mmCIF file of C-alpha atoms in Angstrom:
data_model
loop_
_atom_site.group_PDB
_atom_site.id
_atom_site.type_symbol
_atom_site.label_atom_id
_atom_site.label_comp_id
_atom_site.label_asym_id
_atom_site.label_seq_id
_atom_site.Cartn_x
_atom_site.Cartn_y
_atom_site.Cartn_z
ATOM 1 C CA UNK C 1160 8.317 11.223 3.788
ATOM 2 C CA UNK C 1161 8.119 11.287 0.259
ATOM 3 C CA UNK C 1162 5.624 11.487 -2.323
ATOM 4 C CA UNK C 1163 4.384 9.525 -5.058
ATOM 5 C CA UNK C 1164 6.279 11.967 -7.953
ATOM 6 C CA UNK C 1165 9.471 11.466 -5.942
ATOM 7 C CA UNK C 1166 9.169 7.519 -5.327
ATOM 8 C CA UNK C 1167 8.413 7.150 -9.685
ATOM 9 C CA UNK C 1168 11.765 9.416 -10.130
ATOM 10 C CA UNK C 1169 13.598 7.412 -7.580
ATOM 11 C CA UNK C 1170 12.236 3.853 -9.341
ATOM 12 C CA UNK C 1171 13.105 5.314 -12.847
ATOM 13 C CA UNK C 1172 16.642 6.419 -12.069
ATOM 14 C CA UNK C 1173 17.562 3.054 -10.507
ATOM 15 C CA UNK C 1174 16.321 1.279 -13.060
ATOM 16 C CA UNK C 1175 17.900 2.990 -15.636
ATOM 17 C CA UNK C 1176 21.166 2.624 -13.895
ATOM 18 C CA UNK C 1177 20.754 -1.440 -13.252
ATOM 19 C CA UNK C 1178 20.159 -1.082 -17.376
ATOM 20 C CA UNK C 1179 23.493 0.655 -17.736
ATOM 21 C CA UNK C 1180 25.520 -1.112 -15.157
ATOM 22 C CA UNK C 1181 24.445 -4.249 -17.257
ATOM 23 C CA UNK C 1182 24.688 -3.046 -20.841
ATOM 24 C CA UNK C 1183 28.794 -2.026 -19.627
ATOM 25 C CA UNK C 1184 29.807 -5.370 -17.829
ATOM 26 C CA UNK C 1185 28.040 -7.264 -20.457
ATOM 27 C CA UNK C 1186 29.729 -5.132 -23.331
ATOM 28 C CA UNK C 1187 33.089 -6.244 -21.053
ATOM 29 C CA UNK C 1188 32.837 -9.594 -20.707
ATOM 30 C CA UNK C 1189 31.718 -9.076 -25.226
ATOM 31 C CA UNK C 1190 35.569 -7.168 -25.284
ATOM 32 C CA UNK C 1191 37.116 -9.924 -22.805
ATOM 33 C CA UNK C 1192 35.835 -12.953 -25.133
ATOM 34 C CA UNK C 1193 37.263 -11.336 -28.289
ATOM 35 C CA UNK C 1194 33.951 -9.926 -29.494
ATOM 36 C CA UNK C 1195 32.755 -12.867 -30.325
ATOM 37 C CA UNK C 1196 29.575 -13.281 -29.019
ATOM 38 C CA UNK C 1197 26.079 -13.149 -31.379
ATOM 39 C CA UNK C 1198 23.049 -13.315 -29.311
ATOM 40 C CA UNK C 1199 20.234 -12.671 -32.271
ATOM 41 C CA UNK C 1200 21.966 -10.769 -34.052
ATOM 42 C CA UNK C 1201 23.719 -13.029 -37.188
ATOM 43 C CA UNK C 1202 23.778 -15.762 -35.452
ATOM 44 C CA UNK C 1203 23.659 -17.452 -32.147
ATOM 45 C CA UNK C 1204 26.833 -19.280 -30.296
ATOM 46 C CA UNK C 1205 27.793 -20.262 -26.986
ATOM 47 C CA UNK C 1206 29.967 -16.778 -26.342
ATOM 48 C CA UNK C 1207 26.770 -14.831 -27.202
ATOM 49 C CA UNK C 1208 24.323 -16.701 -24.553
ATOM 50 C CA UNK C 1209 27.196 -16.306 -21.779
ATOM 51 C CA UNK C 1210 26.987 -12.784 -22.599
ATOM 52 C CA UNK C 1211 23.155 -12.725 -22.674
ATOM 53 C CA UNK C 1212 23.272 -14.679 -18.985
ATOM 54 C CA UNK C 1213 25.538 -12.518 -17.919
ATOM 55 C CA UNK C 1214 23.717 -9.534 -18.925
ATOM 56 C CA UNK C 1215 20.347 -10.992 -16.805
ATOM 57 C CA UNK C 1216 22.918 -11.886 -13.866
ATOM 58 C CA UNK C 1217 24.503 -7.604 -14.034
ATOM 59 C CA UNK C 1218 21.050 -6.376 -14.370
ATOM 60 C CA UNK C 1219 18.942 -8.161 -11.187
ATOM 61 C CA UNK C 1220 21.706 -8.178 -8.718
ATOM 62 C CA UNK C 1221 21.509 -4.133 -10.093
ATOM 63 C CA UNK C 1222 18.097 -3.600 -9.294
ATOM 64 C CA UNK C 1223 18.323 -5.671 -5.776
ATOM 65 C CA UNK C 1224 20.914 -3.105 -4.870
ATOM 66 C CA UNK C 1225 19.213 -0.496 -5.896
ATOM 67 C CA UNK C 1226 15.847 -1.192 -4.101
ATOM 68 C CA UNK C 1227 18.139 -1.353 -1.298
ATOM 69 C CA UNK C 1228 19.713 1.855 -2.074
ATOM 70 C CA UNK C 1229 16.650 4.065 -2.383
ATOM 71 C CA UNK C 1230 13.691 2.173 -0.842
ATOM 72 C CA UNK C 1231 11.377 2.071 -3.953
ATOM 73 C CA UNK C 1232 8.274 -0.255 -4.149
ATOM 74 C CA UNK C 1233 9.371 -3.460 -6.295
ATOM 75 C CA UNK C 1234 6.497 -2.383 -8.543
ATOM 76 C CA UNK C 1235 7.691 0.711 -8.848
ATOM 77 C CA UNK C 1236 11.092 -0.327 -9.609
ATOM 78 C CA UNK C 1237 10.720 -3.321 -11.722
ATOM 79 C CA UNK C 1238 8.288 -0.250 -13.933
ATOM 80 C CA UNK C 1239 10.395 2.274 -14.287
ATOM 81 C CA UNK C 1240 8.416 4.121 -12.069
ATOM 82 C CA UNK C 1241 5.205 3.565 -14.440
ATOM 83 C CA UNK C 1242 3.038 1.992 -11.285
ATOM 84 C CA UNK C 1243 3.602 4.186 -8.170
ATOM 85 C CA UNK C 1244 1.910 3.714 -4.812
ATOM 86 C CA UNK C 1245 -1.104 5.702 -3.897
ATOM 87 C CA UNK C 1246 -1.147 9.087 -2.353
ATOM 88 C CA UNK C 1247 -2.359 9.137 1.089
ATOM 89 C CA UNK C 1248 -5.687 11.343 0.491
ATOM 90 C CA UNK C 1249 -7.036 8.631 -1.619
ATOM 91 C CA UNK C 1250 -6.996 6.467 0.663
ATOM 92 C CA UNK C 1251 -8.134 8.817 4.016
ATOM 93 C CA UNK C 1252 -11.515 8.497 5.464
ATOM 94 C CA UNK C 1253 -12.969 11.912 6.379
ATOM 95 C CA UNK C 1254 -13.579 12.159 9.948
ATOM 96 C CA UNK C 1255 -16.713 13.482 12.224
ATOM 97 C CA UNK C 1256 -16.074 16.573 13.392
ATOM 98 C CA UNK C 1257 -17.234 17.725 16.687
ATOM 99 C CA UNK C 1258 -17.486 21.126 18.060
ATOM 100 C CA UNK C 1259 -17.976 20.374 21.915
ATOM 101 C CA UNK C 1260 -16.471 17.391 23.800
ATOM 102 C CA UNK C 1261 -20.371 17.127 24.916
ATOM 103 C CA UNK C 1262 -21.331 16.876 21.710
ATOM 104 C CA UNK C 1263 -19.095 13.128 21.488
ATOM 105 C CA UNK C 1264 -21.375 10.004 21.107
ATOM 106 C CA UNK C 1265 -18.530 7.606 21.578
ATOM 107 C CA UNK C 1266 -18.922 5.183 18.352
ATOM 108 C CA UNK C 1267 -15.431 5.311 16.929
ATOM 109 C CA UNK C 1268 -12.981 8.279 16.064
ATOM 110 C CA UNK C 1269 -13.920 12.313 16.005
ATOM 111 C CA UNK C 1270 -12.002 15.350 15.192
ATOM 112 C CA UNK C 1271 -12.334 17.347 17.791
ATOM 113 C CA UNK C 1272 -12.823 21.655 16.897
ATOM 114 C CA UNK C 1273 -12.228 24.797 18.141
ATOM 115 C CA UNK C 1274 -13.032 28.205 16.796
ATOM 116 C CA UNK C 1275 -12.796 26.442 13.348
ATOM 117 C CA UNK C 1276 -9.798 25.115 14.317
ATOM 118 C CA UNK C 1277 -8.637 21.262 14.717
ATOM 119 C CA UNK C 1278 -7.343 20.680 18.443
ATOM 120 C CA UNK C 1279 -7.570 17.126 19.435
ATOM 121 C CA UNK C 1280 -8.652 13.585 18.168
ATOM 122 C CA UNK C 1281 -11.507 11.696 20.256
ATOM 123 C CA UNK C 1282 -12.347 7.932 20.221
ATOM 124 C CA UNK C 1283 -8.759 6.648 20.632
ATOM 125 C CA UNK C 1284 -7.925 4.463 23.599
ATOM 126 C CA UNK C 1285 -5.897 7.688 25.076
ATOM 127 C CA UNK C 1286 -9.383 9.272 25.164
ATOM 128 C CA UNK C 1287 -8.832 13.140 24.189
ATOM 129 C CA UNK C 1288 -5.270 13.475 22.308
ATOM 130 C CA UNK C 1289 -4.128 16.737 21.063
ATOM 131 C CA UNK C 1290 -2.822 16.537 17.423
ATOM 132 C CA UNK C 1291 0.516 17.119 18.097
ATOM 133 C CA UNK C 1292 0.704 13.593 19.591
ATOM 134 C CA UNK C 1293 -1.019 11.890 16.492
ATOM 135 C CA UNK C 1294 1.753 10.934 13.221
ATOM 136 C CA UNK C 1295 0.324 12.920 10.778
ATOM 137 C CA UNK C 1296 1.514 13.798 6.544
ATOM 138 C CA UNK C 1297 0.701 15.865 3.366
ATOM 139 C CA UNK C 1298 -1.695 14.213 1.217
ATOM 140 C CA UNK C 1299 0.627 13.923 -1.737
ATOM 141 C CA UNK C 1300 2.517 11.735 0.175
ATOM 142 C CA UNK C 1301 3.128 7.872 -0.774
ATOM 143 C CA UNK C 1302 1.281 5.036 1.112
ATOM 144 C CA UNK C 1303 4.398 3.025 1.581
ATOM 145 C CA UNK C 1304 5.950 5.538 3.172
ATOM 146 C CA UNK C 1305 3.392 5.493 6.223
ATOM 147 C CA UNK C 1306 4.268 2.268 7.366
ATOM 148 C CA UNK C 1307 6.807 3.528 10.212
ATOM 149 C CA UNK C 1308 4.072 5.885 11.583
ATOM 150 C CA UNK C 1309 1.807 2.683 13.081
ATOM 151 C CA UNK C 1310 4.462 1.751 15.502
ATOM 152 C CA UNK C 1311 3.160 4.510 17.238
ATOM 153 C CA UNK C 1312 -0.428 4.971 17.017
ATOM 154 C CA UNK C 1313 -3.112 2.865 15.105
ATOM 155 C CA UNK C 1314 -4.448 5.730 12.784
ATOM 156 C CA UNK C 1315 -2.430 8.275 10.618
ATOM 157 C CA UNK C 1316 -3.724 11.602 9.691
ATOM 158 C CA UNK C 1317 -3.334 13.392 6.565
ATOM 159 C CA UNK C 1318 -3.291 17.120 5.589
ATOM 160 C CA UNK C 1319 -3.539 19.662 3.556
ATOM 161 C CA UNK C 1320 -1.749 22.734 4.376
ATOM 162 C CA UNK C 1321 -3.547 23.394 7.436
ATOM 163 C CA UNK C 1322 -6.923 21.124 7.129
ATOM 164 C CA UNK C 1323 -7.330 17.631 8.083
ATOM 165 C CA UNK C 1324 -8.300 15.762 5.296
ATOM 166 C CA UNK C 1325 -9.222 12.740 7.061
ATOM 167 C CA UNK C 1326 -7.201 9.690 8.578
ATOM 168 C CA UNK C 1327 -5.894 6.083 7.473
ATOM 169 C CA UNK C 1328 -5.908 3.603 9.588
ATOM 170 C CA UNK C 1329 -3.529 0.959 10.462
ATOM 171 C CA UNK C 1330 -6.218 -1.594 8.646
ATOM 172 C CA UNK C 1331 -6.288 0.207 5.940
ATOM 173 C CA UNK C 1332 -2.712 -1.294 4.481
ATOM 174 C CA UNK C 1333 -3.656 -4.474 4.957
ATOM 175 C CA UNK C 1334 -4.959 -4.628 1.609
ATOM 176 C CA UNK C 1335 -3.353 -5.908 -1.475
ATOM 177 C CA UNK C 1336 -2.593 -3.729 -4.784
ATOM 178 C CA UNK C 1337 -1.641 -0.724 -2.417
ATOM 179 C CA UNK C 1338 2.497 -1.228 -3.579
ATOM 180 C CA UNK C 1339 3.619 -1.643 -0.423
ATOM 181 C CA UNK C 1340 5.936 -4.971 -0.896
#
């Protein structure tokens, strides 16, 4: 899983490299046509918009590659990793926490404690389920990165270091502006 700092590195490096890759072939094709090409510059002729259209052409089939490559968010990549997705803790929900099983009401999803300790998650279908059985991440962690973990259950928690911040639920990425696409 990785985080939000690592996802803006990743979307800045490949975009800096589609920016290369295309500056080079179109500097190519500019040595292959005799130099003659002036896109802006003292002029403007056919040669120079070839190279322009070919520079465009170099640079997105670059950057489709490269989201291929490294997975980034197309926000992410088409900003240089300016816009990043969220980190998980901001979008957790805090969850109940109960001390006895007694203690459980039964209106929607507890955290269930031990000696100050988190042992099991209540309110699922599965009834009691210890946390070793529920996907779980670091906060800093990226929200696009959590989509894998929903195949298996319908909630995600998050942590930090030991605690249980709270959980995200599968719902919960069904909004837009989250970077997920």
């Amino acid at each position: 899983m990785r985080t939000v700092k690592e996802l803006r590195l990743a979307g800045l490096f490949a975009y800096l490299a589609a920016l290369v890759v295309g500056l080079l072939l179109s500097l190519l094709l500019h040595a292959l046509l005799g130099g003659g090409g002036r896109l802006g510059w003292e002029g403007f002729n056919f040669y120079g918009l070839l190279e322009g259209l070919f520079f465009l052409f170099a640079f997105t089939f670059t950057l489709y590659l490269a989201q291929q490559a490294v997975r980034v968010p197309c926000a992410t990549l088409l900003t240089a990793g300016l816009i990043a997705p969220r980190p998980a803790y901001r979008l957790a929900k805090p969850l109940p926490k109960v001390e006895a099983l007694e203690a459980y009401e039964g209106r929607g999803v507890a955290l269930l404690v031990q000696e100050g300790r988190p042992v099991a998650l209540l309110g699922l279908s599965d009834g009691v389920l210890p946390l070793e059985e529920v996907p779980g991440v670091e906060a800093e962690v990226a929200v696009s990165e959590l989509l894998p973990l929903f195949f298996r259950r319908p909630l995600v928690l998050v942590y930090r270091g030991e605690e249980v911040v709270g959980a995200i639920p599968r719902e919960a990425l069904d909004r837009p502006g989250l970077g997920l696409k």
